[in-house]
JSON list of C-alpha atoms in Angstrom, two decimals:
[
{"chain": "A", "resi": 2, "resn": "GLN", "atom": "CA", "xyz": [-107.02, 6.68, 35.62]},
{"chain": "A", "resi": 3, "resn": "LYS", "atom": "CA", "xyz": [-103.78, 4.74, 36.21]},
{"chain": "A", "resi": 4, "resn": "GLU", "atom": "CA", "xyz": [-101.86, 5.65, 39.37]},
{"chain": "A", "resi": 5, "resn": "VAL", "atom": "CA", "xyz": [-98.46, 5.14, 41.20]},
{"chain": "A", "resi": 6, "resn": "GLU", "atom": "CA", "xyz": [-98.76, 6.03, 44.36]},
{"chain": "A", "resi": 7, "resn": "GLN", "atom": "CA", "xyz": [-96.04, 6.87, 47.01]},
{"chain": "A", "resi": 8, "resn": "ASN", "atom": "CA", "xyz": [-96.05, 7.54, 51.03]},
{"chain": "A", "resi": 9, "resn": "SER", "atom": "CA", "xyz": [-95.07, 11.29, 50.47]},
{"chain": "A", "resi": 10, "resn": "GLY", "atom": "CA", "xyz": [-93.11, 11.34, 54.59]},
{"chain": "A", "resi": 11, "resn": "PRO", "atom": "CA", "xyz": [-90.93, 12.10, 56.08]},
{"chain": "A", "resi": 12, "resn": "LEU", "atom": "CA", "xyz": [-89.01, 8.82, 56.23]},
{"chain": "A", "resi": 13, "resn": "SER", "atom": "CA", "xyz": [-86.05, 9.11, 58.59]},
{"chain": "A", "resi": 14, "resn": "VAL", "atom": "CA", "xyz": [-83.55, 6.82, 59.18]},
{"chain": "A", "resi": 15, "resn": "PRO", "atom": "CA", "xyz": [-79.76, 7.70, 61.40]},
{"chain": "A", "resi": 16, "resn": "GLU", "atom": "CA", "xyz": [-76.96, 6.89, 59.00]},
{"chain": "A", "resi": 17, "resn": "GLY", "atom": "CA", "xyz": [-75.91, 3.43, 58.75]},
{"chain": "A", "resi": 18, "resn": "ALA", "atom": "CA", "xyz": [-79.91, 2.53, 58.17]},
{"chain": "A", "resi": 19, "resn": "ILE", "atom": "CA", "xyz": [-81.58, 1.00, 55.82]},
{"chain": "A", "resi": 20, "resn": "ALA", "atom": "CA", "xyz": [-83.52, 2.79, 53.93]},
{"chain": "A", "resi": 21, "resn": "SER", "atom": "CA", "xyz": [-87.33, 1.08, 52.04]},
{"chain": "A", "resi": 22, "resn": "LEU", "atom": "CA", "xyz": [-88.75, 3.34, 49.82]},
{"chain": "A", "resi": 23, "resn": "ASN", "atom": "CA", "xyz": [-92.02, 1.63, 48.31]},
{"chain": "A", "resi": 24, "resn": "CYS", "atom": "CA", "xyz": [-94.82, 2.10, 45.70]},
{"chain": "A", "resi": 25, "resn": "THR", "atom": "CA", "xyz": [-97.97, 0.33, 44.00]},
{"chain": "A", "resi": 26, "resn": "TYR", "atom": "CA", "xyz": [-99.06, 0.99, 41.09]},
{"chain": "A", "resi": 27, "resn": "SER", "atom": "CA", "xyz": [-102.22, -0.15, 39.87]},
{"chain": "A", "resi": 28, "resn": "ASP", "atom": "CA", "xyz": [-101.72, -0.91, 35.96]},
{"chain": "A", "resi": 29, "resn": "ARG", "atom": "CA", "xyz": [-101.41, -4.34, 35.68]},
{"chain": "A", "resi": 30, "resn": "GLY", "atom": "CA", "xyz": [-99.20, -4.55, 32.46]},
{"chain": "A", "resi": 31, "resn": "SER", "atom": "CA", "xyz": [-97.20, -1.87, 33.70]},
{"chain": "A", "resi": 32, "resn": "GLN", "atom": "CA", "xyz": [-93.36, -3.86, 32.35]},
{"chain": "A", "resi": 33, "resn": "SER", "atom": "CA", "xyz": [-90.84, -1.13, 33.00]},
{"chain": "A", "resi": 34, "resn": "PHE", "atom": "CA", "xyz": [-90.06, 0.75, 36.17]},
{"chain": "A", "resi": 35, "resn": "PHE", "atom": "CA", "xyz": [-88.02, 3.39, 37.61]},
{"chain": "A", "resi": 36, "resn": "TRP", "atom": "CA", "xyz": [-86.41, 4.90, 40.47]},
{"chain": "A", "resi": 37, "resn": "TYR", "atom": "CA", "xyz": [-85.17, 8.72, 40.32]},
{"chain": "A", "resi": 38, "resn": "ARG", "atom": "CA", "xyz": [-83.14, 11.44, 43.65]},
{"chain": "A", "resi": 39, "resn": "GLN", "atom": "CA", "xyz": [-84.38, 14.78, 43.05]},
{"chain": "A", "resi": 40, "resn": "TYR", "atom": "CA", "xyz": [-82.39, 17.17, 45.09]},
{"chain": "A", "resi": 41, "resn": "SER", "atom": "CA", "xyz": [-84.58, 20.36, 46.41]},
{"chain": "A", "resi": 42, "resn": "GLY", "atom": "CA", "xyz": [-83.85, 22.94, 43.37]},
{"chain": "A", "resi": 43, "resn": "LYS", "atom": "CA", "xyz": [-82.99, 20.26, 41.33]},
{"chain": "A", "resi": 44, "resn": "SER", "atom": "CA", "xyz": [-83.96, 17.72, 38.55]},
{"chain": "A", "resi": 45, "resn": "PRO", "atom": "CA", "xyz": [-84.36, 14.00, 38.68]},
{"chain": "A", "resi": 46, "resn": "GLU", "atom": "CA", "xyz": [-81.71, 11.87, 38.09]},
{"chain": "A", "resi": 47, "resn": "LEU", "atom": "CA", "xyz": [-82.11, 8.16, 37.41]},
{"chain": "A", "resi": 48, "resn": "ILE", "atom": "CA", "xyz": [-80.19, 5.53, 40.25]},
{"chain": "A", "resi": 49, "resn": "MET", "atom": "CA", "xyz": [-81.95, 2.35, 39.06]},
{"chain": "A", "resi": 50, "resn": "SER", "atom": "CA", "xyz": [-84.50, 0.46, 36.49]},
{"chain": "A", "resi": 51, "resn": "ILE", "atom": "CA", "xyz": [-85.90, -2.81, 36.89]},
{"chain": "A", "resi": 52, "resn": "TYR", "atom": "CA", "xyz": [-87.99, -4.95, 34.45]},
{"chain": "A", "resi": 53, "resn": "SER", "atom": "CA", "xyz": [-88.24, -8.78, 36.11]},
{"chain": "A", "resi": 54, "resn": "ASN", "atom": "CA", "xyz": [-89.50, -9.56, 39.63]},
{"chain": "A", "resi": 55, "resn": "GLY", "atom": "CA", "xyz": [-87.18, -9.82, 41.82]},
{"chain": "A", "resi": 56, "resn": "ASP", "atom": "CA", "xyz": [-84.24, -7.95, 43.22]},
{"chain": "A", "resi": 57, "resn": "LYS", "atom": "CA", "xyz": [-81.63, -6.01, 41.16]},
{"chain": "A", "resi": 58, "resn": "GLU", "atom": "CA", "xyz": [-78.87, -4.51, 43.40]},
{"chain": "A", "resi": 59, "resn": "ASP", "atom": "CA", "xyz": [-76.69, -1.28, 42.58]},
{"chain": "A", "resi": 60, "resn": "GLY", "atom": "CA", "xyz": [-74.50, -1.34, 45.03]},
{"chain": "A", "resi": 61, "resn": "ARG", "atom": "CA", "xyz": [-75.87, 0.52, 48.00]},
{"chain": "A", "resi": 62, "resn": "PHE", "atom": "CA", "xyz": [-79.27, 0.56, 46.44]},
{"chain": "A", "resi": 63, "resn": "THR", "atom": "CA", "xyz": [-81.42, -2.73, 46.25]},
{"chain": "A", "resi": 64, "resn": "ALA", "atom": "CA", "xyz": [-84.54, -2.83, 43.81]},
{"chain": "A", "resi": 65, "resn": "GLN", "atom": "CA", "xyz": [-87.69, -5.15, 44.16]},
{"chain": "A", "resi": 66, "resn": "LEU", "atom": "CA", "xyz": [-89.99, -5.41, 41.72]},
{"chain": "A", "resi": 67, "resn": "ASN", "atom": "CA", "xyz": [-93.18, -7.65, 42.81]},
{"chain": "A", "resi": 68, "resn": "LYS", "atom": "CA", "xyz": [-95.84, -8.07, 39.39]},
{"chain": "A", "resi": 69, "resn": "ALA", "atom": "CA", "xyz": [-98.33, -9.98, 41.56]},
{"chain": "A", "resi": 70, "resn": "SER", "atom": "CA", "xyz": [-98.58, -7.70, 44.69]},
{"chain": "A", "resi": 71, "resn": "GLN", "atom": "CA", "xyz": [-97.80, -4.59, 42.08]},
{"chain": "A", "resi": 72, "resn": "TYR", "atom": "CA", "xyz": [-95.71, -3.16, 44.23]},
{"chain": "A", "resi": 73, "resn": "VAL", "atom": "CA", "xyz": [-91.82, -1.76, 43.68]},
{"chain": "A", "resi": 74, "resn": "SER", "atom": "CA", "xyz": [-89.20, -0.77, 46.27]},
{"chain": "A", "resi": 75, "resn": "LEU", "atom": "CA", "xyz": [-85.90, 0.76, 46.64]},
{"chain": "A", "resi": 76, "resn": "LEU", "atom": "CA", "xyz": [-83.79, -0.33, 50.06]},
{"chain": "A", "resi": 77, "resn": "ILE", "atom": "CA", "xyz": [-80.85, 1.67, 49.62]},
{"chain": "A", "resi": 78, "resn": "ARG", "atom": "CA", "xyz": [-79.07, 0.85, 52.27]},
{"chain": "A", "resi": 79, "resn": "ASP", "atom": "CA", "xyz": [-76.41, 2.26, 54.54]},
{"chain": "A", "resi": 80, "resn": "SER", "atom": "CA", "xyz": [-78.02, 5.67, 54.39]},
{"chain": "A", "resi": 81, "resn": "GLN", "atom": "CA", "xyz": [-75.77, 8.72, 53.96]},
{"chain": "A", "resi": 82, "resn": "PRO", "atom": "CA", "xyz": [-77.43, 11.95, 54.84]},
{"chain": "A", "resi": 83, "resn": "SER", "atom": "CA", "xyz": [-76.41, 13.06, 51.17]},
{"chain": "A", "resi": 84, "resn": "ASP", "atom": "CA", "xyz": [-78.84, 9.74, 50.57]},
{"chain": "A", "resi": 85, "resn": "SER", "atom": "CA", "xyz": [-81.34, 12.96, 51.87]},
{"chain": "A", "resi": 86, "resn": "ALA", "atom": "CA", "xyz": [-83.66, 13.45, 48.51]},
{"chain": "A", "resi": 87, "resn": "THR", "atom": "CA", "xyz": [-87.38, 13.18, 47.56]},
{"chain": "A", "resi": 88, "resn": "TYR", "atom": "CA", "xyz": [-87.55, 9.51, 45.73]},
{"chain": "A", "resi": 89, "resn": "LEU", "atom": "CA", "xyz": [-89.45, 8.94, 42.20]},
{"chain": "A", "resi": 90, "resn": "CYS", "atom": "CA", "xyz": [-91.03, 5.74, 41.84]},
{"chain": "A", "resi": 91, "resn": "ALA", "atom": "CA", "xyz": [-92.26, 5.86, 37.86]},
{"chain": "A", "resi": 92, "resn": "GLY", "atom": "CA", "xyz": [-93.96, 3.01, 36.16]},
{"chain": "A", "resi": 93, "resn": "HIS", "atom": "CA", "xyz": [-94.32, 2.17, 32.28]},
{"chain": "A", "resi": 94, "resn": "GLN", "atom": "CA", "xyz": [-98.37, 2.43, 31.01]},
{"chain": "A", "resi": 95, "resn": "ALA", "atom": "CA", "xyz": [-98.37, 0.76, 28.07]},
{"chain": "A", "resi": 96, "resn": "GLY", "atom": "CA", "xyz": [-98.74, 3.96, 24.51]},
{"chain": "A", "resi": 97, "resn": "THR", "atom": "CA", "xyz": [-98.35, 6.64, 26.42]},
{"chain": "A", "resi": 98, "resn": "ALA", "atom": "CA", "xyz": [-95.32, 8.38, 29.25]},
{"chain": "A", "resi": 99, "resn": "LEU", "atom": "CA", "xyz": [-94.15, 6.95, 32.51]},
{"chain": "A", "resi": 100, "resn": "ILE", "atom": "CA", "xyz": [-95.78, 7.69, 34.94]},
{"chain": "A", "resi": 101, "resn": "PHE", "atom": "CA", "xyz": [-94.43, 8.85, 38.15]},
{"chain": "A", "resi": 102, "resn": "GLY", "atom": "CA", "xyz": [-95.06, 9.11, 41.87]},
{"chain": "A", "resi": 103, "resn": "LYS", "atom": "CA", "xyz": [-95.07, 12.64, 43.56]},
{"chain": "A", "resi": 104, "resn": "GLY", "atom": "CA", "xyz": [-92.41, 11.11, 46.08]},
{"chain": "A", "resi": 105, "resn": "THR", "atom": "CA", "xyz": [-90.95, 10.56, 49.39]},
{"chain": "A", "resi": 106, "resn": "THR", "atom": "CA", "xyz": [-88.72, 12.27, 50.98]},
{"chain": "A", "resi": 107, "resn": "LEU", "atom": "CA", "xyz": [-86.03, 10.69, 52.62]},
{"chain": "A", "resi": 108, "resn": "SER", "atom": "CA", "xyz": [-84.24, 12.66, 55.57]},
{"chain": "A", "resi": 109, "resn": "VAL", "atom": "CA", "xyz": [-81.34, 11.05, 57.47]},
{"chain": "A", "resi": 110, "resn": "SER", "atom": "CA", "xyz": [-79.42, 13.04, 60.37]},
{"chain": "A", "resi": 111, "resn": "SER", "atom": "CA", "xyz": [-76.33, 11.83, 61.17]},
{"chain": "B", "resi": 30, "resn": "ASP", "atom": "CA", "xyz": [-73.68, 10.43, 28.87]},
{"chain": "B", "resi": 31, "resn": "VAL", "atom": "CA", "xyz": [-77.26, 11.94, 27.45]},
{"chain": "B", "resi": 32, "resn": "LYS", "atom": "CA", "xyz": [-77.35, 15.83, 28.00]},
{"chain": "B", "resi": 33, "resn": "VAL", "atom": "CA", "xyz": [-81.04, 17.56, 28.67]},
{"chain": "B", "resi": 34, "resn": "THR", "atom": "CA", "xyz": [-80.11, 20.83, 28.07]},
{"chain": "B", "resi": 35, "resn": "GLN", "atom": "CA", "xyz": [-83.07, 23.77, 28.42]},
{"chain": "B", "resi": 36, "resn": "SER", "atom": "CA", "xyz": [-82.46, 27.21, 27.60]},
{"chain": "B", "resi": 37, "resn": "SER", "atom": "CA", "xyz": [-83.06, 28.94, 30.73]},
{"chain": "B", "resi": 38, "resn": "ARG", "atom": "CA", "xyz": [-82.53, 28.62, 34.13]},
{"chain": "B", "resi": 39, "resn": "TYR", "atom": "CA", "xyz": [-84.51, 31.50, 36.26]},
{"chain": "B", "resi": 40, "resn": "LEU", "atom": "CA", "xyz": [-87.12, 32.76, 34.13]},
{"chain": "B", "resi": 41, "resn": "VAL", "atom": "CA", "xyz": [-89.60, 35.93, 34.99]},
{"chain": "B", "resi": 42, "resn": "LYS", "atom": "CA", "xyz": [-92.71, 37.22, 32.89]},
{"chain": "B", "resi": 43, "resn": "ARG", "atom": "CA", "xyz": [-95.52, 39.23, 33.12]},
{"chain": "B", "resi": 44, "resn": "THR", "atom": "CA", "xyz": [-99.62, 37.62, 32.98]},
{"chain": "B", "resi": 45, "resn": "GLY", "atom": "CA", "xyz": [-100.95, 37.77, 28.82]},
{"chain": "B", "resi": 46, "resn": "GLU", "atom": "CA", "xyz": [-96.61, 38.07, 28.15]},
{"chain": "B", "resi": 47, "resn": "LYS", "atom": "CA", "xyz": [-96.01, 34.69, 25.62]},
{"chain": "B", "resi": 48, "resn": "VAL", "atom": "CA", "xyz": [-93.57, 32.12, 26.46]},
{"chain": "B", "resi": 49, "resn": "PHE", "atom": "CA", "xyz": [-90.92, 30.41, 25.09]},
{"chain": "B", "resi": 50, "resn": "LEU", "atom": "CA", "xyz": [-88.91, 27.17, 26.56]},
{"chain": "B", "resi": 51, "resn": "GLU", "atom": "CA", "xyz": [-87.06, 25.65, 24.63]},
{"chain": "B", "resi": 52, "resn": "CYS", "atom": "CA", "xyz": [-84.88, 22.15, 25.36]},
{"chain": "B", "resi": 53, "resn": "VAL", "atom": "CA", "xyz": [-82.50, 20.51, 23.58]},
{"chain": "B", "resi": 54, "resn": "GLN", "atom": "CA", "xyz": [-81.07, 16.61, 23.26]},
{"chain": "B", "resi": 55, "resn": "ASP", "atom": "CA", "xyz": [-77.97, 15.49, 22.36]},
{"chain": "B", "resi": 56, "resn": "MET", "atom": "CA", "xyz": [-78.75, 11.94, 22.21]},
{"chain": "B", "resi": 57, "resn": "ASP", "atom": "CA", "xyz": [-81.37, 10.99, 19.02]},
{"chain": "B", "resi": 58, "resn": "HIS", "atom": "CA", "xyz": [-83.30, 10.46, 21.16]},
{"chain": "B", "resi": 59, "resn": "GLU", "atom": "CA", "xyz": [-87.38, 9.74, 19.72]},
{"chain": "B", "resi": 60, "resn": "ASN", "atom": "CA", "xyz": [-89.19, 11.36, 22.13]},
{"chain": "B", "resi": 61, "resn": "MET", "atom": "CA", "xyz": [-88.85, 14.15, 24.20]},
{"chain": "B", "resi": 62, "resn": "PHE", "atom": "CA", "xyz": [-91.54, 15.82, 26.96]},
{"chain": "B", "resi": 63, "resn": "TRP", "atom": "CA", "xyz": [-92.24, 18.06, 29.34]},
{"chain": "B", "resi": 64, "resn": "TYR", "atom": "CA", "xyz": [-93.47, 18.77, 32.96]},
{"chain": "B", "resi": 65, "resn": "ARG", "atom": "CA", "xyz": [-94.43, 20.48, 35.05]},
{"chain": "B", "resi": 66, "resn": "GLN", "atom": "CA", "xyz": [-93.71, 20.18, 38.50]},
{"chain": "B", "resi": 67, "resn": "ASP", "atom": "CA", "xyz": [-94.85, 21.06, 41.91]},
{"chain": "B", "resi": 68, "resn": "PRO", "atom": "CA", "xyz": [-95.22, 20.88, 45.83]},
{"chain": "B", "resi": 69, "resn": "GLY", "atom": "CA", "xyz": [-97.11, 18.80, 46.64]},
{"chain": "B", "resi": 70, "resn": "LEU", "atom": "CA", "xyz": [-98.48, 17.92, 43.10]},
{"chain": "B", "resi": 71, "resn": "GLY", "atom": "CA", "xyz": [-95.47, 15.86, 41.71]},
{"chain": "B", "resi": 72, "resn": "LEU", "atom": "CA", "xyz": [-94.25, 15.89, 38.18]},
{"chain": "B", "resi": 73, "resn": "ARG", "atom": "CA", "xyz": [-97.25, 16.31, 35.96]},
{"chain": "B", "resi": 74, "resn": "LEU", "atom": "CA", "xyz": [-96.96, 15.79, 32.07]},
{"chain": "B", "resi": 75, "resn": "ILE", "atom": "CA", "xyz": [-97.87, 18.52, 29.83]},
{"chain": "B", "resi": 76, "resn": "TYR", "atom": "CA", "xyz": [-97.27, 17.60, 26.13]},
{"chain": "B", "resi": 77, "resn": "PHE", "atom": "CA", "xyz": [-94.59, 14.58, 25.14]},
{"chain": "B", "resi": 78, "resn": "SER", "atom": "CA", "xyz": [-93.54, 14.09, 21.77]},
{"chain": "B", "resi": 79, "resn": "TYR", "atom": "CA", "xyz": [-93.07, 11.00, 20.07]},
{"chain": "B", "resi": 80, "resn": "ASP", "atom": "CA", "xyz": [-91.07, 11.88, 16.86]},
{"chain": "B", "resi": 81, "resn": "VAL", "atom": "CA", "xyz": [-90.35, 15.31, 14.95]},
{"chain": "B", "resi": 82, "resn": "LYS", "atom": "CA", "xyz": [-93.41, 17.41, 13.85]},
{"chain": "B", "resi": 83, "resn": "MET", "atom": "CA", "xyz": [-95.98, 14.72, 16.18]},
{"chain": "B", "resi": 84, "resn": "LYS", "atom": "CA", "xyz": [-97.90, 15.13, 20.08]},
{"chain": "B", "resi": 85, "resn": "GLU", "atom": "CA", "xyz": [-100.01, 13.73, 22.37]},
{"chain": "B", "resi": 86, "resn": "LYS", "atom": "CA", "xyz": [-101.91, 16.28, 25.15]},
{"chain": "B", "resi": 87, "resn": "GLY", "atom": "CA", "xyz": [-100.53, 14.78, 28.64]},
{"chain": "B", "resi": 88, "resn": "ASP", "atom": "CA", "xyz": [-102.23, 15.31, 32.07]},
{"chain": "B", "resi": 89, "resn": "ILE", "atom": "CA", "xyz": [-102.60, 19.42, 32.02]},
{"chain": "B", "resi": 90, "resn": "PRO", "atom": "CA", "xyz": [-102.20, 20.39, 28.47]},
{"chain": "B", "resi": 91, "resn": "GLU", "atom": "CA", "xyz": [-104.37, 23.10, 28.71]},
{"chain": "B", "resi": 92, "resn": "GLY", "atom": "CA", "xyz": [-103.16, 27.31, 27.91]},
{"chain": "B", "resi": 93, "resn": "TYR", "atom": "CA", "xyz": [-99.60, 25.35, 26.53]},
{"chain": "B", "resi": 94, "resn": "SER", "atom": "CA", "xyz": [-98.76, 24.75, 23.49]},
{"chain": "B", "resi": 95, "resn": "VAL", "atom": "CA", "xyz": [-95.74, 22.61, 21.56]},
{"chain": "B", "resi": 96, "resn": "SER", "atom": "CA", "xyz": [-93.96, 22.83, 18.70]},
{"chain": "B", "resi": 97, "resn": "ARG", "atom": "CA", "xyz": [-91.00, 20.28, 17.93]},
{"chain": "B", "resi": 98, "resn": "GLU", "atom": "CA", "xyz": [-89.66, 20.78, 13.92]},
{"chain": "B", "resi": 99, "resn": "LYS", "atom": "CA", "xyz": [-86.00, 19.01, 14.88]},
{"chain": "B", "resi": 100, "resn": "LYS", "atom": "CA", "xyz": [-85.36, 16.11, 16.37]},
{"chain": "B", "resi": 101, "resn": "GLU", "atom": "CA", "xyz": [-83.00, 17.06, 19.15]},
{"chain": "B", "resi": 102, "resn": "ARG", "atom": "CA", "xyz": [-85.28, 20.30, 20.24]},
{"chain": "B", "resi": 103, "resn": "PHE", "atom": "CA", "xyz": [-88.98, 20.38, 21.81]},
{"chain": "B", "resi": 104, "resn": "SER", "atom": "CA", "xyz": [-90.40, 23.67, 22.37]},
{"chain": "B", "resi": 105, "resn": "LEU", "atom": "CA", "xyz": [-92.96, 24.83, 24.61]},
{"chain": "B", "resi": 106, "resn": "ILE", "atom": "CA", "xyz": [-95.29, 27.74, 24.10]},
{"chain": "B", "resi": 107, "resn": "LEU", "atom": "CA", "xyz": [-97.04, 29.62, 27.02]},
{"chain": "B", "resi": 108, "resn": "GLU", "atom": "CA", "xyz": [-99.67, 31.89, 24.76]},
{"chain": "B", "resi": 109, "resn": "SER", "atom": "CA", "xyz": [-101.17, 33.89, 26.94]},
{"chain": "B", "resi": 110, "resn": "ALA", "atom": "CA", "xyz": [-98.67, 33.13, 30.29]},
{"chain": "B", "resi": 111, "resn": "SER", "atom": "CA", "xyz": [-100.81, 33.27, 33.24]},
{"chain": "B", "resi": 112, "resn": "THR", "atom": "CA", "xyz": [-100.01, 33.84, 37.43]},
{"chain": "B", "resi": 113, "resn": "ASN", "atom": "CA", "xyz": [-100.90, 30.40, 37.98]},
{"chain": "B", "resi": 114, "resn": "GLN", "atom": "CA", "xyz": [-98.34, 28.92, 35.57]},
{"chain": "B", "resi": 115, "resn": "THR", "atom": "CA", "xyz": [-96.21, 30.37, 37.79]},
{"chain": "B", "resi": 116, "resn": "SER", "atom": "CA", "xyz": [-94.00, 26.83, 37.98]},
{"chain": "B", "resi": 117, "resn": "MET", "atom": "CA", "xyz": [-91.12, 24.66, 37.98]},
{"chain": "B", "resi": 118, "resn": "TYR", "atom": "CA", "xyz": [-90.93, 23.56, 34.09]},
{"chain": "B", "resi": 119, "resn": "LEU", "atom": "CA", "xyz": [-88.83, 20.37, 33.22]},
{"chain": "B", "resi": 120, "resn": "CYS", "atom": "CA", "xyz": [-88.06, 18.41, 29.56]},
{"chain": "B", "resi": 121, "resn": "ALA", "atom": "CA", "xyz": [-86.70, 14.77, 29.39]},
{"chain": "B", "resi": 122, "resn": "SER", "atom": "CA", "xyz": [-85.51, 12.31, 26.95]},
{"chain": "B", "resi": 123, "resn": "SER", "atom": "CA", "xyz": [-85.26, 8.57, 25.69]},
{"chain": "B", "resi": 124, "resn": "PRO", "atom": "CA", "xyz": [-85.41, 6.65, 23.65]},
{"chain": "B", "resi": 125, "resn": "ALA", "atom": "CA", "xyz": [-88.95, 4.93, 23.31]},
{"chain": "B", "resi": 126, "resn": "LEU", "atom": "CA", "xyz": [-91.72, 6.10, 25.71]},
{"chain": "B", "resi": 127, "resn": "ASP", "atom": "CA", "xyz": [-91.04, 2.93, 28.05]},
{"chain": "B", "resi": 128, "resn": "ASN", "atom": "CA", "xyz": [-87.62, 3.32, 28.24]},
{"chain": "B", "resi": 129, "resn": "GLU", "atom": "CA", "xyz": [-85.68, 5.71, 31.48]},
{"chain": "B", "resi": 130, "resn": "GLN", "atom": "CA", "xyz": [-86.34, 9.41, 30.88]},
{"chain": "B", "resi": 131, "resn": "PHE", "atom": "CA", "xyz": [-83.56, 11.86, 30.89]},
{"chain": "B", "resi": 132, "resn": "PHE", "atom": "CA", "xyz": [-84.08, 14.68, 32.55]},
{"chain": "B", "resi": 133, "resn": "GLY", "atom": "CA", "xyz": [-82.77, 18.60, 31.54]},
{"chain": "B", "resi": 134, "resn": "PRO", "atom": "CA", "xyz": [-81.91, 20.95, 34.51]},
{"chain": "B", "resi": 135, "resn": "GLY", "atom": "CA", "xyz": [-84.66, 22.80, 34.57]},
{"chain": "B", "resi": 136, "resn": "THR", "atom": "CA", "xyz": [-86.72, 26.87, 33.84]},
{"chain": "B", "resi": 137, "resn": "ARG", "atom": "CA", "xyz": [-88.08, 28.28, 36.69]},
{"chain": "B", "resi": 138, "resn": "LEU", "atom": "CA", "xyz": [-90.58, 30.18, 34.81]},
{"chain": "B", "resi": 139, "resn": "THR", "atom": "CA", "xyz": [-92.36, 33.28, 37.67]},
{"chain": "B", "resi": 140, "resn": "VAL", "atom": "CA", "xyz": [-95.23, 34.96, 35.62]},
{"chain": "B", "resi": 141, "resn": "LEU", "atom": "CA", "xyz": [-96.02, 38.29, 37.40]}
]
């Protein structure tokens, strides 16, 4: 069974700090990865996608992909209380749907 | 913007009832998915469809069936609802299997 693994947390950071969320995957053939944010009681919403090794930046968010080490990370700079949510990592497994991790809960304290 | 809608936000049914959950997307996506989400278990794929009338089992298809008669609509059917099917049900769509998925708002189903 190919998997995407995340530390469930909770990860607690103070307002203004950098939050670092990590994800590892078992399928070496995975080519595309996605980060979703899910507020309590709501559905997941896409915040970042990454397909190539290296960094991809979008505002306060940076996704990092290292295919050799099979990990994906999400950095949130200048964390805000509104960033408090569960973050889901997903990777694509050939021939089927995305594989989702169970999510990491982030808590940003003001 | 992609819009995925689900027929109900909250639903309460009794054990043994047949339950239909409807999902509609307006972006002409080929692929549609049904998940359930439970605390501590994450998102679990029930079924997905890559074309009209085509379907594939996900990780937990037992007790469920699906129907896709039109490209924009994907239905999840609980043939005989049981209490262990109480959950949040999420529908999603995507243009290709390796693309991002767009989720509907979810249906919180309670089976009494």
